[in-house]
Amino acid sequence: MIIVEVTFKIDPSLTEKKLREKFLETALIYKKTPGLIRKNYISDLKNNIAGGVYCFDNMLNAKTWFDEERIEWITNRYSKPTLKFYENFVVVDNETKRIIKD
């Protein structure tokens, strides 16, 4: 599995309520994202940072999703994002009480 951490600066005037609304506006997009297992929206309002943590099935799907067009879309919606890609070999899933090995 691949974890992608995406962060970007947000407008300091964005309240938690407004940011939640913006996140919810886009949530349905991710239901049909090829190879996406999970997306968590994240925020640090104190430091004006938000973003997402994505779990993809493989690097090809992760890199394909975050193409130039997607980066431009994020930039226009919030600001230029920083992306970090990580290999994810082991997951401890306490909901299902499993340890998942990639």
Coordinates of C-alpha atoms in Angstrom, one line a residue:
M1 CA 0.0 0.0 0.0
I2 CA 1.0 3.6 -0.5
I3 CA 0.3 6.5 1.9
V4 CA 0.2 10.0 0.4
E5 CA 0.3 13.0 2.8
V6 CA -0.9 16.2 1.2
T7 CA -0.7 19.5 3.1
F8 CA -1.4 23.1 2.1
K9 CA -1.8 26.5 3.6
I10 CA -5.4 27.7 4.2
D11 CA -6.8 31.1 4.6
P12 CA -6.6 32.2 8.2
S13 CA -10.2 33.3 8.1
L14 CA -11.5 29.8 7.4
T15 CA -13.4 28.5 10.4
E16 CA -13.7 24.9 11.4
K17 CA -17.3 24.9 10.2
K18 CA -16.4 26.4 6.8
L19 CA -13.4 24.0 6.3
R20 CA -15.7 21.0 7.1
E21 CA -18.1 22.3 4.5
K22 CA -15.4 22.6 1.9
F23 CA -14.2 19.0 2.7
L24 CA -17.7 17.6 2.5
E25 CA -18.2 19.3 -0.9
T26 CA -15.4 17.1 -2.3
A27 CA -16.0 13.9 -0.3
L28 CA -18.0 12.1 -3.0
I29 CA -15.2 12.5 -5.6
Y30 CA -13.1 10.0 -3.6
K31 CA -15.7 7.2 -3.6
K32 CA -14.7 6.4 -7.2
T33 CA -11.0 7.2 -7.1
P34 CA -9.1 4.3 -8.7
G35 CA -7.1 2.4 -6.1
L36 CA -8.0 4.6 -3.2
I37 CA -8.6 2.6 0.0
R38 CA -9.2 5.5 2.4
K39 CA -8.9 9.2 2.6
N40 CA -8.7 11.2 5.8
Y41 CA -9.2 15.0 5.7
I42 CA -6.8 16.7 8.1
S43 CA -6.5 20.2 9.5
D44 CA -4.5 22.3 11.9
L45 CA -6.4 25.6 12.1
K46 CA -4.0 27.1 14.6
N47 CA -1.2 27.0 12.0
N48 CA -3.5 27.5 8.9
I49 CA -2.7 24.0 7.4
A50 CA -5.1 21.4 6.0
G51 CA -4.9 18.5 3.6
G52 CA -5.5 14.8 3.4
V53 CA -3.9 11.5 4.1
Y54 CA -4.6 9.0 1.4
C55 CA -4.1 5.2 1.3
F56 CA -3.8 3.7 -2.2
D57 CA -3.4 0.2 -3.3
N58 CA -0.3 0.9 -5.3
M59 CA 2.1 3.7 -6.4
L60 CA 0.8 3.8 -10.0
N61 CA -2.7 4.7 -8.8
A62 CA -1.4 7.2 -6.3
K63 CA 0.8 9.0 -8.8
T64 CA -1.9 8.8 -11.5
W65 CA -4.4 10.5 -9.2
F66 CA -2.0 13.3 -8.2
D67 CA -1.3 14.4 -11.8
E68 CA -0.6 18.1 -12.8
E69 CA -4.3 18.7 -13.2
R70 CA -5.1 17.5 -9.6
I71 CA -2.3 19.6 -8.2
E72 CA -3.6 22.7 -10.1
W73 CA -7.1 22.0 -8.8
I74 CA -5.9 21.8 -5.2
T75 CA -3.8 25.0 -5.7
N76 CA -6.7 26.9 -7.1
R77 CA -9.0 25.7 -4.3
Y78 CA -6.6 26.3 -1.4
S79 CA -2.9 26.8 -2.2
K80 CA 0.0 24.9 -3.7
P81 CA 0.2 21.5 -1.9
T82 CA 3.2 19.6 -0.6
L83 CA 2.9 15.8 -1.3
K84 CA 4.9 13.0 0.4
F85 CA 4.6 9.4 -0.8
Y86 CA 5.3 6.6 1.7
E87 CA 5.4 2.8 1.4
N88 CA 3.0 1.2 3.9
F89 CA 4.0 -2.4 4.6
V90 CA 2.1 -3.1 7.8
V91 CA -1.2 -1.8 9.2
V92 CA -2.7 -2.4 12.6
D93 CA -6.4 -2.2 12.2
N94 CA -8.1 -2.2 15.6
E95 CA -11.6 -1.9 14.1
T96 CA -11.3 -5.3 12.5
K97 CA -8.7 -6.6 15.1
R98 CA -6.3 -7.5 12.3
I99 CA -2.7 -6.8 11.3
I100 CA -2.5 -6.3 7.6
K101 CA 0.8 -7.0 5.8
D102 CA 1.3 -5.7 2.3

